[in-house]
PDB file of C-alpha atoms in Angstrom:
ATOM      1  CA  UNK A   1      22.456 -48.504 -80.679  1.00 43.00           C
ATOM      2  CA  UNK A   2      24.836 -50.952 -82.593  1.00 45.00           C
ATOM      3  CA  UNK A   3      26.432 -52.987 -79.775  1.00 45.00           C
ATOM      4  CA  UNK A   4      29.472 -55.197 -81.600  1.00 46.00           C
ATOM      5  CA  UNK A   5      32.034 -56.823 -80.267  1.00 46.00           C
ATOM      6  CA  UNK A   6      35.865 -55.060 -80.492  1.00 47.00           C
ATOM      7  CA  UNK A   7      34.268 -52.284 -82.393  1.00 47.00           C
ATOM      8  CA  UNK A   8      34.432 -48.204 -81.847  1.00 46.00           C
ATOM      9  CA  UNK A   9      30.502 -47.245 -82.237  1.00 52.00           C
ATOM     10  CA  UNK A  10      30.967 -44.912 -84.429  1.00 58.00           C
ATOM     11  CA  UNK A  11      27.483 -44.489 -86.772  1.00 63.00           C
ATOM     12  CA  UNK A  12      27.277 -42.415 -89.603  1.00 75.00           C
ATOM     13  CA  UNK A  13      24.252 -43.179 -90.051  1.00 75.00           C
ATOM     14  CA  UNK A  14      21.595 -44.985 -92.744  1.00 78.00           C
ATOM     15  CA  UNK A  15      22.794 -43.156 -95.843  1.00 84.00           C
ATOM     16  CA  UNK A  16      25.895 -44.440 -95.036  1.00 86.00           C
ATOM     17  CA  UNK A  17      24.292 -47.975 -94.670  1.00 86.00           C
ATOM     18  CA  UNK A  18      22.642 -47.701 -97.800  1.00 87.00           C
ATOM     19  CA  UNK A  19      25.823 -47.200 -99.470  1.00 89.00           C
ATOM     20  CA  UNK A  20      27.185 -50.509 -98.115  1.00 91.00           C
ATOM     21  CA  UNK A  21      24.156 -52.263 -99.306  1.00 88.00           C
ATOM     22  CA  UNK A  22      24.265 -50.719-103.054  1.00 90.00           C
ATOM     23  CA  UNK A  23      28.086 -52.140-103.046  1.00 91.00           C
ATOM     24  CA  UNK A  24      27.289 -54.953-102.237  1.00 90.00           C
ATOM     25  CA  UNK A  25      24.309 -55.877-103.936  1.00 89.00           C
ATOM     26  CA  UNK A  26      25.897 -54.432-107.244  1.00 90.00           C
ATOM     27  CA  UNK A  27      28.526 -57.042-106.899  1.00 87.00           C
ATOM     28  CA  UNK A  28      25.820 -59.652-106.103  1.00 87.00           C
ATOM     29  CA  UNK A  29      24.453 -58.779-109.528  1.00 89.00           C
ATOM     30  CA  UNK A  30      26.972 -60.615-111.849  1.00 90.00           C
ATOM     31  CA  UNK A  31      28.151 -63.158-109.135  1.00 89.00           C
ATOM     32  CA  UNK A  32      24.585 -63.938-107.461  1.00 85.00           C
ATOM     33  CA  UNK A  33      23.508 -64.500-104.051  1.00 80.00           C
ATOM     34  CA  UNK A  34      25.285 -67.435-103.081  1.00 78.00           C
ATOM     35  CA  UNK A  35      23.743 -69.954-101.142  1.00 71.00           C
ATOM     36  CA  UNK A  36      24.359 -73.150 -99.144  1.00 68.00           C
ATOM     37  CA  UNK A  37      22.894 -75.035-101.996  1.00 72.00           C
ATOM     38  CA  UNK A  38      25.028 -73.663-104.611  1.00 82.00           C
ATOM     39  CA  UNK A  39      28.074 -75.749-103.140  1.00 87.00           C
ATOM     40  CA  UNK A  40      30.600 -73.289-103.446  1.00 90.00           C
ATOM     41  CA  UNK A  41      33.392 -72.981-100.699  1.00 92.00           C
ATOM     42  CA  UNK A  42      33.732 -69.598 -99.333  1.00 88.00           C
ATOM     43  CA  UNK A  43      36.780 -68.541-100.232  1.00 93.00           C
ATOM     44  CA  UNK A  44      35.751 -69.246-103.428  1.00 93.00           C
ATOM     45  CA  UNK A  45      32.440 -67.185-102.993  1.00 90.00           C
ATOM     46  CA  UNK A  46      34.797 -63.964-101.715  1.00 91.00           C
ATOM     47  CA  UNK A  47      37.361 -64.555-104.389  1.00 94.00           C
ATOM     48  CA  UNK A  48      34.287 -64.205-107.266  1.00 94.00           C
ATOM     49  CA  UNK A  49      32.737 -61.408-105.585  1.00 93.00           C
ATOM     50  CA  UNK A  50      35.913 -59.346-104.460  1.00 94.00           C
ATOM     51  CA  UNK A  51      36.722 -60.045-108.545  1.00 95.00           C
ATOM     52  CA  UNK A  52      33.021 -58.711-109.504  1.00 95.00           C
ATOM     53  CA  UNK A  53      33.602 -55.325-106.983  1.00 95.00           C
ATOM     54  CA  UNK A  54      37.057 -54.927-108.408  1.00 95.00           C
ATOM     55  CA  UNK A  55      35.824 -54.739-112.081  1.00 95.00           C
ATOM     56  CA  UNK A  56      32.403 -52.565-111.186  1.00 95.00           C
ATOM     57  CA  UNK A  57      34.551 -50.094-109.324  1.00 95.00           C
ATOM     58  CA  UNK A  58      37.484 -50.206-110.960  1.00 95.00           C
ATOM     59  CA  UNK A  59      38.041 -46.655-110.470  1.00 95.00           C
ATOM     60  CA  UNK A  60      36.191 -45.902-107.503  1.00 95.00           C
ATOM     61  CA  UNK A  61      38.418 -46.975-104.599  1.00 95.00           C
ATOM     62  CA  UNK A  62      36.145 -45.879-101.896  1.00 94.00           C
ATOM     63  CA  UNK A  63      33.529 -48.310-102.996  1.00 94.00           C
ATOM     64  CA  UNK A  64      35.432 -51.410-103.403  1.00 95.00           C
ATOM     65  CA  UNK A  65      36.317 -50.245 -99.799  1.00 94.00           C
ATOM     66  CA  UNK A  66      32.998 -49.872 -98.596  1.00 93.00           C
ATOM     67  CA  UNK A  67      32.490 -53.441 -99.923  1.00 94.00           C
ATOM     68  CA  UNK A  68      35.521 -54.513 -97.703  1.00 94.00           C
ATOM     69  CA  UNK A  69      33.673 -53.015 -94.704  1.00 93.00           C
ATOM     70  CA  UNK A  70      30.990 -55.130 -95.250  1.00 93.00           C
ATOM     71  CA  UNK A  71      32.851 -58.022 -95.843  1.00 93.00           C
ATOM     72  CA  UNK A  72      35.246 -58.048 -93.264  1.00 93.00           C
ATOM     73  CA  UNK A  73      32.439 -56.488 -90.479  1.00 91.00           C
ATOM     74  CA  UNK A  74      34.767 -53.544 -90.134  1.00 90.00           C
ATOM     75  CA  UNK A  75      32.051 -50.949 -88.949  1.00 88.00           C
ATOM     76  CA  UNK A  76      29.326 -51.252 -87.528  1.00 86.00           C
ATOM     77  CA  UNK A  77      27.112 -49.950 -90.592  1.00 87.00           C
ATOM     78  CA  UNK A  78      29.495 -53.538 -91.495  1.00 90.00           C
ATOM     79  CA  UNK A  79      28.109 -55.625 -89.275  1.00 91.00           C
ATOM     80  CA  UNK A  80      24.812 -54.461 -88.934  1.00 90.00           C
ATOM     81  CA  UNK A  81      24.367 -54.886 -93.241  1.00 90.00           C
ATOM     82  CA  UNK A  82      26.012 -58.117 -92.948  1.00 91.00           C
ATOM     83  CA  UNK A  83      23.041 -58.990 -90.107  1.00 92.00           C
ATOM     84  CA  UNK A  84      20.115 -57.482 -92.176  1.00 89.00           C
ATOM     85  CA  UNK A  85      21.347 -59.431 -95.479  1.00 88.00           C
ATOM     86  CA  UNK A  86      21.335 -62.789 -93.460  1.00 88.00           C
ATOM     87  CA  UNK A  87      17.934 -61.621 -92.180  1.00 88.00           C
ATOM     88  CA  UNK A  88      16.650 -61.578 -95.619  1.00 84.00           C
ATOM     89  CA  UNK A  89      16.564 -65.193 -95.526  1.00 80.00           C
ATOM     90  CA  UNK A  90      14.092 -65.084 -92.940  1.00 82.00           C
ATOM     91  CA  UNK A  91      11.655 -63.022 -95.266  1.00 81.00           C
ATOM     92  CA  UNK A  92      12.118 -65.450 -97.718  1.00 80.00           C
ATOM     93  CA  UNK A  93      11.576 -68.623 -95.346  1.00 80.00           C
ATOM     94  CA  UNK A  94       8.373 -66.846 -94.407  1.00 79.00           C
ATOM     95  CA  UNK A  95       6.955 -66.542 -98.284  1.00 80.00           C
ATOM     96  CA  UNK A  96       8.315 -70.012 -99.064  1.00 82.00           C
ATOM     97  CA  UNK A  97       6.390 -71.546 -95.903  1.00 82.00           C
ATOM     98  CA  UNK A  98       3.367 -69.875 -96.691  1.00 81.00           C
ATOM     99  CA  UNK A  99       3.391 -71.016-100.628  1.00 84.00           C
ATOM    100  CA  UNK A 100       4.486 -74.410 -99.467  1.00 87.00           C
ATOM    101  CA  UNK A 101       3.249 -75.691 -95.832  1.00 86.00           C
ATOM    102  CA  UNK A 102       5.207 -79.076 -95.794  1.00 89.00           C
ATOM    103  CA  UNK A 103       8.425 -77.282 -95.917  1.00 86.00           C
ATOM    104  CA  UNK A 104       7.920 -75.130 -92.796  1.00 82.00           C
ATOM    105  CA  UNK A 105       9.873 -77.726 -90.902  1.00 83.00           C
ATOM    106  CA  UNK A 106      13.043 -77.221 -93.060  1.00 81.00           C
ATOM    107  CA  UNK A 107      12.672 -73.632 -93.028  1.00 82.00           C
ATOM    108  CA  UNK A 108      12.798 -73.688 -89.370  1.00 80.00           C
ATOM    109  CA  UNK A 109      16.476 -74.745 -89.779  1.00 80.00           C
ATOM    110  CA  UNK A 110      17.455 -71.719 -91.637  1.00 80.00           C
ATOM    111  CA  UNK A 111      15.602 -69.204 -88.964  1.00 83.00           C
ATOM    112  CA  UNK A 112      18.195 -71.118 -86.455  1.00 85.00           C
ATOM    113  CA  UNK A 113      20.960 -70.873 -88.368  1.00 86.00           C
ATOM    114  CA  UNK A 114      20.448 -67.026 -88.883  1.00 89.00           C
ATOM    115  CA  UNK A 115      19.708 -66.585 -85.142  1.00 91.00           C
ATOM    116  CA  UNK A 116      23.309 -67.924 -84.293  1.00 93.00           C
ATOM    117  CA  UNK A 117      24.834 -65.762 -87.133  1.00 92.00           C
ATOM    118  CA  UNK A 118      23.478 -62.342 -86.088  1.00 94.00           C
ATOM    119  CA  UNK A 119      25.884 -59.991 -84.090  1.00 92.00           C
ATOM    120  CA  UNK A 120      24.364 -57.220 -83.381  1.00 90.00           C
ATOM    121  CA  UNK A 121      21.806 -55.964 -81.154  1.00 90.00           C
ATOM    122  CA  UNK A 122      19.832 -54.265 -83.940  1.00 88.00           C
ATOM    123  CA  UNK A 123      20.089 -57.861 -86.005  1.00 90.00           C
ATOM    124  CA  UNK A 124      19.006 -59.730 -82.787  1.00 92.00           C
ATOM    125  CA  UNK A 125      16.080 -56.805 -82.190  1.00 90.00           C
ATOM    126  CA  UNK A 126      14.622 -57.302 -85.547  1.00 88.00           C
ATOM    127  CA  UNK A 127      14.712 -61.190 -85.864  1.00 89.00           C
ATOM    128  CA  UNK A 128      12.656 -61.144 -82.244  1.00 89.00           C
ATOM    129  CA  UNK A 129      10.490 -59.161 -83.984  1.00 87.00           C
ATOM    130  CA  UNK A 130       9.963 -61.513 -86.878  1.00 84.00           C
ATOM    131  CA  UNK A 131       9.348 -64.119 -84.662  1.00 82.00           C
ATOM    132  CA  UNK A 132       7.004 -62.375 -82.717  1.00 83.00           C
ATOM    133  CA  UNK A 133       4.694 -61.001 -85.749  1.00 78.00           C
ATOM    134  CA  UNK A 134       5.466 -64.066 -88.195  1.00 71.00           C
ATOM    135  CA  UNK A 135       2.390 -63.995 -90.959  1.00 59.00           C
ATOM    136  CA  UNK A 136       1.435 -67.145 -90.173  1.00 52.00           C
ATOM    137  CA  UNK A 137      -1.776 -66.692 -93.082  1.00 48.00           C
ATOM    138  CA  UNK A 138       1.239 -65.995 -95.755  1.00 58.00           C
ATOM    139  CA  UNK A 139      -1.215 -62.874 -96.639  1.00 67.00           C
ATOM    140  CA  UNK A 140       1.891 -60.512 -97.274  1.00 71.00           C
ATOM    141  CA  UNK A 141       4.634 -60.486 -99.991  1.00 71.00           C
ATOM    142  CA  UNK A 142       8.221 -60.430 -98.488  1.00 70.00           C
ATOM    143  CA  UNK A 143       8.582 -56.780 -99.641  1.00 69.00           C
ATOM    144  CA  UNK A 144       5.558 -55.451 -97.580  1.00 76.00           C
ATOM    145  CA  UNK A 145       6.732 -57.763 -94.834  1.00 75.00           C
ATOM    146  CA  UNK A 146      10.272 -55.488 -94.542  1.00 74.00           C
ATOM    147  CA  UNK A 147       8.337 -52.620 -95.099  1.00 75.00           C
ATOM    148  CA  UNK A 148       6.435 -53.352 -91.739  1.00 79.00           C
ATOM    149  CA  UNK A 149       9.605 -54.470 -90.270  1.00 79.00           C
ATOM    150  CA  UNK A 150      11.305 -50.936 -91.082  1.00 75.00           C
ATOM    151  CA  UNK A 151       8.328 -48.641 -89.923  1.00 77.00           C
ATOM    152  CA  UNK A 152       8.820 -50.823 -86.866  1.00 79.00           C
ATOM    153  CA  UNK A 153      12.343 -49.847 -86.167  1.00 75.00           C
ATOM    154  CA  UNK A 154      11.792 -46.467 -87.505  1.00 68.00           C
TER     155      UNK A 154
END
């Protein structure tokens, strides 16, 4: 179950997911993944990528609202993507710490900051889970790492 706050839960399911990840990873592909490095405000960040969606589905008006969804957590398939693509950054914390051991106390500071970010129970579910089975050894890539996350859940 998707618990979110204010929200009806209605799920349609993880085709309907996937969708909301393909939008929004499409824009992601001219205007990047952002990150708190890059120094950019974030209205500025949602005025580049709502420009990027606009142009890539220029005539496709249910996927530039399907990117909405996602941006403005109106669903729960909203929320829920929005959780999972701030949980990435813990997959990538994970490889980084393992390549380079001095940084692990840095890294830490993301996990944190993703922890307080989450909003659903799903989000919340998995990032326990990451905790609990972090690859300490660094022995797995950060794709076979979500693979074993999704069998998990699935």
């Amino acid at each position: 179950e998707i618990a979110t706050s204010g929200l009806t839960p209605i799920w349609r399911g993880t085709d309907y997911l996937a969708g909301i990840f393909d939008v929004h990873d499409t824009a992601e592909v001219i205007t990047s993944d952002f990150t708190p490095v890059d120094n950019i405000s974030h209205d500025e960040k949602l005025r580049l990528e709502r420009l990027a969606v606009n142009i890539i589905f220029e005539n496709q008006p249910e996927k530039i609202a399907l990117w909405e969804e996602y941006e403005n957590e109106m669903s729960p398939e909203g929320c829920l993507a929005k959780d999972i693509d701030k949980l990435e950054i813990v997959f990538e914390a994970e490889v980084i710490g393992a390549k380079h051991p001095h940084l692990k106390p840095q890294l830490e500071g993301f996990r944190e900051n993703v922890r307080s970010m989450l909003k659903t129970d799903i989000g919340m579910q998995i990032f326990a889970y990451l905790e609990n089975t972090a690859d300490q050894g660094g022995t797995m890539s950060k794709y076979e790492r979500i693979a074993k996350t999704a069998r998990h859940f699935s």
